[in-house]
Structure formats: structure tokens, C-alpha cells
Amino acid sequence: MKQKVGQKKESFVKLTWKDTLITVGILAVATVCCFLMHTGEQADSHVPLIFVLAILLISRFTNSYFYGMLSSVIAVVGVNYIFTYPYFHFNFTLSGYPLTFLTMFSVSVVVSMLTTQIKQQEKIRTEIEKEQMRGNLLRAVSHDIRTPLTSIVGAVSAVVENHDKLSEEKRLSLLGDVKEEAQWLVRVVENLLLVTRIDTDSAKVTKESELVEEIFGESVAKFKKRFPGAPVKIRMPEEALFVPMDAMLIEQVLCNLMENAVLHGGVVSEILLSVRQQGEVAVFCVEDDGRGIEKEILPRILSESIYRENSENVDGRRNMGIGLTVCQSIIQAHGGSVKAYNRKGGGATFEFSLPIKEG
């Protein structure tokens, strides 16, 4: 409880050069605008509105109550001292002057406090959403890691305890299962680390202009190491296409989606990678000719918890919940979007877009 109170106090009085400059700059602009528009007593009705707008902007773009409250006091003094008759004097004996002063001060304080509270509530809501995402990831990780680990322990125990009784072929089969499960765990951890990297506030995606054809080539090469027998075709536009991206992250997205097609597409005879330019974005597609996505879960296929629940029916020990979460996080961090739908001829398509020009 003490820690929470301390955090609130800190947010109220925390001073930074950035917030100070924002406050001074907005108040200066508001004052200049009022001077330029000031033509006499009859034209001063716009002045309070300009300063209230300034307070709202200051409260929105600074990180504590202090600057909003300070700007409220400055605004009230400025409006009543400089732009209200008698100019450059306070005269509370004038009829209506005290009421004007108190009203302006009350409105300024309320606007400041409400704006700051709304902004803080947005931050809290964002943090809650992040915590929910972390919780979903933890549940998915517990499933993705627990079952392969159990399989590894069982296979190794069988080899150790029955080494003399097992044939060479059986031992190699068990060790092969251990290798396969260990590789799966490595991929799960890789995806989890990527989600953690994208989810942190300080992490920023470093983009460089990359030739899409090379990205496709690298992605397929990595994918083929895990699934050498998977049939993959690439369809490229006639002209070379360069897209700003973090190459490693986008390659991970493509690998995850191709892996998803193999593990959950049923009998897949072809995986097609394609890209096209559509206005100011590049649209990437990963298609397969498998069984497609169930209609019940299609609208929420990119929700990790929904997909994990249904994918367990396909393969009880493996799912792509984390993989899909990774894909969505990476694409959103690039300023793009991702969607999934079923092909008319059968199979599923995962499609994502990336801006061609950095905004």
C-alpha cells in the first residue's frame, strides 16, 4: 500500500525537462494567439477557451498532474490579469469579477484533472491487456513445454533402464523422438523470446529495406531444415519488391505460418508463399491446400487461447498458439495487420501486410 501511495505522489510531482518544455511551449503559443486576437474588452470571450484548450493539451501530453495544475493557475492569472478588464490589474470589487475568476479556475482544474485521469486509465487498461496476454502465453507455454518434456523423460528413462533389453533400432527410435521433442522445445522458446522482445515498452523494431525474394529464400531454407519433405512454392511479382522490415522477425513469421500449415493442415500437398504490392503496402500470403480452418473458430483464429483449445484436438502434444501470437505481435510492431481465411478450393490462407514506406 505504501508503495502505491508513493507511486501516486511521484506521478503528481515528477518533473522532467521534456514536460516542462511542452508546458512552456503550449502556454507561450496560447498567450501569443490571445495577444494577436486581442482587440479590446468586447473581443476577449475567446481568451478563456484558448487557455482551456492549452490546459487540455498540456494535461494530455505531460506525465503528471503537476503540469496540468500549474498551467491552470497560470492560465487563470493570465486571463484575469492580462486579458480581462481592468487590464494588468486585479480588481475583485468589480461586479462579476470574483465569479469569473473562480469559474475560470474551477473549469481549468477540472479539465486538467479529468484529462490526466483519462490518460492514466488508458495506461492502466493497456497494462491489464498486457498482463492478460502474458497470462495466456504462460498457459500456452505450460502446455507446449510440459508434454514434450514428459515425452523426453519417458524416452530417456526407457533407454537408460532397459538399455540391454532394447534393440539398436528401438534405441535409435526413442532417441529420435527425444531429438524431435527437444527441437520443438527450442522453437517454443524462440517464439516466446520473440514475444517478450516485442512486448517490452523499450523494444523497437529496427527496419531496413529488404528484398522480399531474399526473405522468402531464407525463410524456406530454415523451414526445410525442420520439414525437409514439405512442398513449398514461391510466387513473386515481376519487379523486385523492397520492403522496410526487421528481416529476422519477418522470417520467423513466415516460418511459423508454414509450420502451422504442416502441423494443422492435415494432408497438405502444397504450401504457397506469395507477395504483391497493393497501394502503399506489401501483402504477404501463406497458403496451403489442407483441410482449412473450422468456421466456428475462424473469426478468432488469431486469438491464442481459442486456437490452442481447438488445436489440441488435432495434435494433443503440439499447437501453434504461441506461434500465432508471435506473428500477430511482430506484424503489429511493424505497423501492419494480419488476417486468416479459408481458400475457395480448400485450405487456409494467412495474409499479412507491411507498409512499403516508413511512416
Short mmCIF file of C-alpha atoms in Angstrom, two decimals:
data_model
loop_
_atom_site.label_atom_id
_atom_site.label_comp_id
_atom_site.label_asym_id
_atom_site.label_seq_id
_atom_site.Cartn_x
_atom_site.Cartn_y
_atom_site.Cartn_z
CA MET A 1 0.00 0.00 0.00
CA LYS A 2 2.82 2.40 0.85
CA GLN A 3 4.47 1.66 -2.44
CA LYS A 4 1.28 2.50 -4.37
CA VAL A 5 0.87 5.78 -2.49
CA GLY A 6 4.48 6.65 -3.21
CA GLN A 7 3.95 5.96 -6.89
CA LYS A 8 0.93 8.29 -6.96
CA LYS A 9 2.89 11.07 -5.26
CA GLU A 10 5.73 10.61 -7.65
CA SER A 11 3.41 10.87 -10.66
CA PHE A 12 1.91 14.09 -9.21
CA VAL A 13 5.18 16.00 -8.69
CA LYS A 14 7.53 14.31 -11.15
CA LEU A 15 9.39 16.95 -13.15
CA THR A 16 11.14 16.41 -16.46
CA TRP A 17 12.71 18.74 -18.98
CA LYS A 18 10.51 17.35 -21.74
CA ASP A 19 7.27 18.01 -19.87
CA THR A 20 8.50 21.45 -18.77
CA LEU A 21 9.29 22.43 -22.36
CA ILE A 22 5.91 21.13 -23.55
CA THR A 23 4.13 23.19 -20.87
CA VAL A 24 6.09 26.37 -21.56
CA GLY A 25 5.70 25.96 -25.32
CA ILE A 26 1.93 25.43 -25.28
CA LEU A 27 1.32 28.29 -22.83
CA ALA A 28 3.53 30.58 -24.91
CA VAL A 29 1.64 29.72 -28.10
CA ALA A 30 -1.70 30.27 -26.35
CA THR A 31 -0.55 33.65 -25.00
CA VAL A 32 0.72 34.79 -28.40
CA CYS A 33 -2.55 33.74 -30.05
CA CYS A 34 -4.53 35.69 -27.47
CA PHE A 35 -2.40 38.80 -27.97
CA LEU A 36 -2.80 38.57 -31.75
CA MET A 37 -6.56 38.17 -31.46
CA HIS A 38 -6.96 40.72 -28.64
CA THR A 39 -8.76 43.82 -29.90
CA GLY A 40 -10.46 45.08 -26.78
CA GLU A 41 -12.82 44.19 -23.98
CA GLN A 42 -15.64 43.11 -26.28
CA ALA A 43 -13.44 40.58 -28.08
CA ASP A 44 -11.99 38.79 -25.04
CA SER A 45 -14.54 35.97 -24.82
CA HIS A 46 -12.28 33.69 -26.87
CA VAL A 47 -9.34 34.02 -24.46
CA PRO A 48 -10.60 31.59 -21.75
CA LEU A 49 -11.39 28.98 -24.41
CA ILE A 50 -7.88 29.19 -25.84
CA PHE A 51 -6.30 28.72 -22.41
CA VAL A 52 -8.66 25.86 -21.51
CA LEU A 53 -7.57 24.16 -24.77
CA ALA A 54 -3.95 24.78 -23.78
CA ILE A 55 -4.54 23.16 -20.38
CA LEU A 56 -6.17 20.17 -22.03
CA LEU A 57 -3.20 19.71 -24.38
CA ILE A 58 -0.69 20.09 -21.54
CA SER A 59 -2.53 17.52 -19.42
CA ARG A 60 -2.66 15.16 -22.40
CA PHE A 61 0.99 15.34 -23.39
CA THR A 62 2.68 15.53 -19.97
CA ASN A 63 3.09 12.72 -17.45
CA SER A 64 1.88 14.10 -14.12
CA TYR A 65 -0.86 16.18 -12.51
CA PHE A 66 1.64 18.90 -11.63
CA TYR A 67 1.91 20.44 -15.08
CA GLY A 68 -1.84 20.48 -15.63
CA MET A 69 -2.45 22.14 -12.26
CA LEU A 70 0.39 24.61 -12.78
CA SER A 71 -0.91 25.56 -16.21
CA SER A 72 -4.39 26.02 -14.69
CA VAL A 73 -3.06 28.57 -12.20
CA ILE A 74 -1.01 30.36 -14.86
CA ALA A 75 -3.98 30.41 -17.24
CA VAL A 76 -6.33 31.87 -14.64
CA VAL A 77 -3.82 34.57 -13.69
CA GLY A 78 -3.10 35.32 -17.34
CA VAL A 79 -6.74 35.55 -18.38
CA ASN A 80 -7.83 37.66 -15.42
CA TYR A 81 -4.72 39.85 -15.20
CA ILE A 82 -3.77 40.43 -18.83
CA PHE A 83 -6.90 39.88 -20.91
CA THR A 84 -9.73 40.89 -18.56
CA TYR A 85 -10.72 44.46 -17.79
CA PRO A 86 -9.15 46.28 -15.93
CA TYR A 87 -6.10 45.13 -17.88
CA PHE A 88 -2.91 44.36 -15.93
CA HIS A 89 -4.74 44.79 -12.64
CA PHE A 90 -6.76 42.59 -10.31
CA ASN A 91 -9.94 44.26 -9.13
CA PHE A 92 -12.22 41.92 -7.17
CA THR A 93 -14.56 44.80 -6.33
CA LEU A 94 -15.91 44.83 -9.89
CA SER A 95 -19.27 43.17 -10.33
CA GLY A 96 -18.83 39.61 -11.59
CA TYR A 97 -15.02 39.68 -11.45
CA PRO A 98 -14.63 37.26 -8.48
CA LEU A 99 -17.14 34.86 -10.05
CA THR A 100 -15.29 34.97 -13.37
CA PHE A 101 -12.01 34.30 -11.58
CA LEU A 102 -13.37 31.34 -9.58
CA THR A 103 -15.25 29.89 -12.56
CA MET A 104 -12.20 30.03 -14.79
CA PHE A 105 -10.05 28.45 -12.10
CA SER A 106 -12.59 25.66 -11.42
CA VAL A 107 -13.01 24.85 -15.11
CA SER A 108 -9.24 24.77 -15.63
CA VAL A 109 -8.63 22.46 -12.67
CA VAL A 110 -11.45 20.08 -13.67
CA VAL A 111 -10.25 19.90 -17.28
CA SER A 112 -6.69 19.22 -16.12
CA MET A 113 -7.66 16.51 -13.64
CA LEU A 114 -10.11 14.74 -15.95
CA THR A 115 -7.68 14.71 -18.87
CA THR A 116 -4.85 13.35 -16.71
CA GLN A 117 -7.10 10.71 -15.15
CA ILE A 118 -8.36 9.54 -18.54
CA LYS A 119 -4.79 9.23 -19.76
CA GLN A 120 -3.79 7.24 -16.68
CA GLN A 121 -6.82 4.98 -17.07
CA GLU A 122 -5.73 4.28 -20.65
CA LYS A 123 -2.29 3.28 -19.37
CA ILE A 124 -3.84 1.02 -16.73
CA ARG A 125 -6.09 -0.61 -19.34
CA THR A 126 -3.07 -1.18 -21.59
CA GLU A 127 -1.17 -2.78 -18.71
CA ILE A 128 -4.14 -5.03 -17.92
CA GLU A 129 -4.29 -6.16 -21.54
CA LYS A 130 -0.56 -6.92 -21.45
CA GLU A 131 -0.98 -8.92 -18.25
CA GLN A 132 -3.81 -10.89 -19.85
CA MET A 133 -1.61 -11.60 -22.83
CA ARG A 134 1.22 -12.74 -20.56
CA GLY A 135 -1.23 -15.00 -18.72
CA ASN A 136 -2.39 -16.54 -21.99
CA LEU A 137 1.20 -17.06 -23.02
CA LEU A 138 2.05 -18.74 -19.73
CA ARG A 139 -0.88 -21.12 -20.13
CA ALA A 140 0.18 -21.91 -23.68
CA VAL A 141 3.81 -22.39 -22.62
CA SER A 142 2.82 -24.73 -19.80
CA HIS A 143 1.04 -26.90 -22.34
CA ASP A 144 3.68 -26.69 -25.06
CA ILE A 145 6.55 -27.45 -22.70
CA ARG A 146 5.06 -29.91 -20.22
CA THR A 147 4.02 -32.60 -22.71
CA PRO A 148 7.28 -32.72 -24.74
CA LEU A 149 9.30 -32.76 -21.52
CA THR A 150 7.25 -35.70 -20.27
CA SER A 151 7.88 -37.49 -23.55
CA ILE A 152 11.63 -36.79 -23.35
CA VAL A 153 11.85 -38.04 -19.76
CA GLY A 154 9.91 -41.18 -20.67
CA ALA A 155 12.06 -41.97 -23.71
CA VAL A 156 15.35 -41.35 -21.90
CA SER A 157 14.19 -43.42 -18.91
CA ALA A 158 13.30 -46.29 -21.22
CA VAL A 159 16.74 -46.20 -22.83
CA VAL A 160 18.60 -45.95 -19.52
CA GLU A 161 16.57 -48.55 -17.61
CA ASN A 162 16.25 -51.06 -20.45
CA HIS A 163 19.46 -50.43 -22.35
CA ASP A 164 20.44 -54.12 -22.56
CA LYS A 165 16.93 -55.29 -23.46
CA LEU A 166 16.29 -52.79 -26.27
CA SER A 167 17.36 -53.43 -29.81
CA GLU A 168 19.56 -50.91 -31.59
CA GLU A 169 16.67 -49.95 -33.81
CA LYS A 170 14.39 -49.29 -30.81
CA ARG A 171 17.05 -47.23 -29.03
CA LEU A 172 17.57 -45.11 -32.14
CA SER A 173 13.81 -44.66 -32.46
CA LEU A 174 13.50 -43.46 -28.87
CA LEU A 175 16.48 -41.13 -29.23
CA GLY A 176 14.97 -39.80 -32.44
CA ASP A 177 11.81 -38.97 -30.51
CA VAL A 178 13.92 -37.18 -27.90
CA LYS A 179 15.63 -35.14 -30.61
CA GLU A 180 12.32 -34.23 -32.23
CA GLU A 181 10.76 -33.14 -28.95
CA ALA A 182 13.88 -31.16 -28.00
CA GLN A 183 13.79 -29.33 -31.34
CA TRP A 184 10.15 -28.48 -30.72
CA LEU A 185 11.03 -27.06 -27.31
CA VAL A 186 13.75 -24.93 -28.89
CA ARG A 187 11.20 -23.47 -31.31
CA VAL A 188 8.75 -22.77 -28.49
CA VAL A 189 11.43 -20.92 -26.51
CA GLU A 190 12.47 -18.95 -29.63
CA ASN A 191 8.89 -17.82 -30.17
CA LEU A 192 8.44 -16.97 -26.50
CA LEU A 193 11.60 -14.84 -26.51
CA LEU A 194 10.38 -13.01 -29.61
CA VAL A 195 7.04 -12.23 -27.96
CA THR A 196 8.87 -10.94 -24.89
CA ARG A 197 11.07 -8.76 -27.06
CA ILE A 198 8.15 -7.27 -28.97
CA ASP A 199 6.01 -6.82 -25.83
CA THR A 200 8.50 -4.71 -23.90
CA ASP A 201 7.94 -0.95 -24.00
CA SER A 202 11.60 -0.20 -24.67
CA ALA A 203 11.88 -2.59 -27.60
CA LYS A 204 11.73 -1.05 -31.04
CA VAL A 205 11.68 -2.81 -34.37
CA THR A 206 14.71 -1.82 -36.41
CA LYS A 207 13.67 -1.71 -40.06
CA GLU A 208 15.86 -1.90 -43.12
CA SER A 209 14.82 -2.07 -46.74
CA GLU A 210 14.91 -5.78 -47.65
CA LEU A 211 14.41 -7.61 -50.93
CA VAL A 212 11.36 -9.81 -50.38
CA GLU A 213 12.69 -12.54 -52.66
CA GLU A 214 15.70 -12.98 -50.36
CA ILE A 215 13.46 -13.06 -47.27
CA PHE A 216 11.38 -15.81 -48.86
CA GLY A 217 14.51 -17.77 -49.73
CA GLU A 218 15.91 -17.58 -46.20
CA SER A 219 12.55 -18.48 -44.65
CA VAL A 220 12.09 -21.54 -46.85
CA ALA A 221 15.66 -22.66 -46.17
CA LYS A 222 15.09 -22.52 -42.40
CA PHE A 223 11.71 -24.22 -42.74
CA LYS A 224 13.16 -27.03 -44.88
CA LYS A 225 15.65 -27.88 -42.13
CA ARG A 226 12.72 -28.77 -39.88
CA PHE A 227 10.40 -30.18 -42.55
CA PRO A 228 12.58 -31.33 -45.47
CA GLY A 229 9.72 -33.12 -47.19
CA ALA A 230 7.25 -30.23 -47.11
CA PRO A 231 6.37 -28.94 -50.63
CA VAL A 232 6.83 -25.16 -50.81
CA LYS A 233 6.38 -22.93 -53.84
CA ILE A 234 7.18 -19.23 -54.14
CA ARG A 235 5.32 -16.73 -56.32
CA MET A 236 6.97 -13.35 -56.80
CA PRO A 237 5.97 -10.23 -58.77
CA GLU A 238 7.91 -9.46 -61.94
CA GLU A 239 9.53 -6.35 -60.46
CA ALA A 240 11.81 -6.54 -57.44
CA LEU A 241 10.00 -5.54 -54.26
CA PHE A 242 11.81 -3.90 -51.35
CA VAL A 243 10.01 -3.55 -48.00
CA PRO A 244 11.23 -1.94 -44.73
CA MET A 245 11.32 -4.67 -42.07
CA ASP A 246 13.30 -6.49 -39.43
CA ALA A 247 14.38 -9.41 -41.61
CA MET A 248 14.85 -11.90 -38.77
CA LEU A 249 11.39 -11.23 -37.34
CA ILE A 250 9.55 -11.47 -40.67
CA GLU A 251 11.40 -14.69 -41.47
CA GLN A 252 10.14 -16.03 -38.14
CA VAL A 253 6.58 -15.06 -39.09
CA LEU A 254 6.83 -16.91 -42.42
CA CYS A 255 8.39 -19.98 -40.75
CA ASN A 256 5.66 -20.05 -38.10
CA LEU A 257 2.88 -19.84 -40.69
CA MET A 258 4.40 -22.54 -42.89
CA GLU A 259 4.90 -24.73 -39.84
CA ASN A 260 1.28 -24.09 -38.89
CA ALA A 261 0.17 -25.35 -42.32
CA VAL A 262 2.13 -28.58 -41.93
CA LEU A 263 1.04 -29.34 -38.37
CA HIS A 264 -2.61 -28.37 -38.64
CA GLY A 265 -3.50 -28.51 -42.33
CA GLY A 266 -3.97 -32.26 -42.42
CA VAL A 267 -2.83 -33.68 -45.75
CA VAL A 268 -1.04 -30.75 -47.39
CA SER A 269 0.39 -31.26 -50.85
CA GLU A 270 1.44 -27.64 -51.42
CA ILE A 271 2.38 -24.55 -49.42
CA LEU A 272 2.45 -21.36 -51.45
CA LEU A 273 4.30 -18.18 -50.47
CA SER A 274 3.38 -15.08 -52.42
CA VAL A 275 3.60 -11.32 -52.18
CA ARG A 276 2.01 -8.44 -54.06
CA GLN A 277 2.07 -4.68 -53.84
CA GLN A 278 -1.28 -3.14 -53.02
CA GLY A 279 -1.10 0.63 -52.84
CA GLU A 280 1.26 1.65 -50.04
CA VAL A 281 1.54 -1.83 -48.52
CA ALA A 282 3.07 -5.18 -49.45
CA VAL A 283 0.66 -8.08 -48.90
CA PHE A 284 2.25 -11.43 -47.95
CA CYS A 285 0.29 -14.70 -48.21
CA VAL A 286 1.00 -18.17 -46.87
CA GLU A 287 -1.49 -20.61 -48.38
CA ASP A 288 -1.99 -24.36 -48.13
CA ASP A 289 -4.38 -26.87 -49.70
CA GLY A 290 -5.16 -28.72 -46.50
CA ARG A 291 -8.39 -29.04 -44.56
CA GLY A 292 -8.69 -25.33 -43.78
CA ILE A 293 -9.86 -23.64 -40.59
CA GLU A 294 -13.06 -24.57 -38.79
CA LYS A 295 -15.79 -21.97 -39.33
CA GLU A 296 -16.51 -21.75 -35.60
CA ILE A 297 -13.04 -20.52 -34.74
CA LEU A 298 -12.14 -18.69 -37.96
CA PRO A 299 -13.21 -15.21 -36.70
CA ARG A 300 -10.98 -15.70 -33.63
CA ILE A 301 -8.20 -17.81 -35.11
CA LEU A 302 -5.53 -15.28 -34.14
CA SER A 303 -6.62 -15.47 -30.50
CA GLU A 304 -4.06 -17.76 -28.89
CA SER A 305 -6.39 -19.25 -26.27
CA ILE A 306 -9.14 -20.12 -28.78
CA TYR A 307 -6.73 -21.62 -31.27
CA ARG A 308 -4.87 -23.61 -28.65
CA GLU A 309 -8.10 -25.09 -27.31
CA ASN A 310 -9.13 -26.34 -30.74
CA SER A 311 -5.70 -27.32 -32.00
CA GLU A 312 -5.31 -29.83 -29.19
CA ASN A 313 -7.91 -31.93 -30.98
CA VAL A 314 -5.62 -32.03 -34.00
CA ASP A 315 -2.39 -32.82 -32.23
CA GLY A 316 -2.56 -33.27 -28.47
CA ARG A 317 1.08 -32.54 -27.86
CA ARG A 318 1.68 -29.67 -30.25
CA ASN A 319 -0.07 -26.43 -31.10
CA MET A 320 0.79 -23.13 -32.71
CA GLY A 321 -0.83 -20.84 -30.13
CA ILE A 322 2.42 -19.09 -29.30
CA GLY A 323 3.45 -19.09 -32.95
CA LEU A 324 0.31 -17.22 -33.98
CA THR A 325 0.70 -14.79 -31.08
CA VAL A 326 4.27 -14.15 -32.23
CA CYS A 327 3.12 -13.49 -35.79
CA GLN A 328 0.47 -11.02 -34.72
CA SER A 329 2.82 -9.18 -32.33
CA ILE A 330 5.57 -8.89 -34.93
CA ILE A 331 3.27 -7.63 -37.69
CA GLN A 332 1.62 -5.09 -35.38
CA ALA A 333 5.06 -3.88 -34.27
CA HIS A 334 5.85 -3.27 -37.96
CA GLY A 335 2.69 -1.18 -38.33
CA GLY A 336 0.90 -3.85 -40.35
CA SER A 337 -2.09 -6.14 -39.97
CA VAL A 338 -2.75 -9.88 -40.25
CA LYS A 339 -5.84 -11.94 -41.05
CA ALA A 340 -6.80 -15.53 -41.81
CA TYR A 341 -9.43 -17.06 -44.08
CA ASN A 342 -10.23 -20.27 -45.94
CA ARG A 343 -9.48 -20.70 -49.63
CA LYS A 344 -12.34 -21.37 -52.03
CA GLY A 345 -10.71 -24.54 -53.31
CA GLY A 346 -9.88 -25.82 -49.84
CA GLY A 347 -7.12 -24.98 -47.42
CA ALA A 348 -6.24 -21.94 -45.36
CA THR A 349 -4.61 -18.60 -46.05
CA PHE A 350 -2.79 -16.38 -43.59
CA GLU A 351 -2.29 -12.91 -45.02
CA PHE A 352 -0.36 -10.00 -43.54
CA SER A 353 0.55 -6.55 -44.81
CA LEU A 354 3.59 -4.37 -44.21
CA PRO A 355 3.92 -0.67 -45.08
CA ILE A 356 6.23 -0.10 -48.03
CA LYS A 357 7.07 3.41 -46.91
CA GLU A 358 8.09 4.10 -43.34
CA GLY A 359 5.68 6.48 -41.64
#
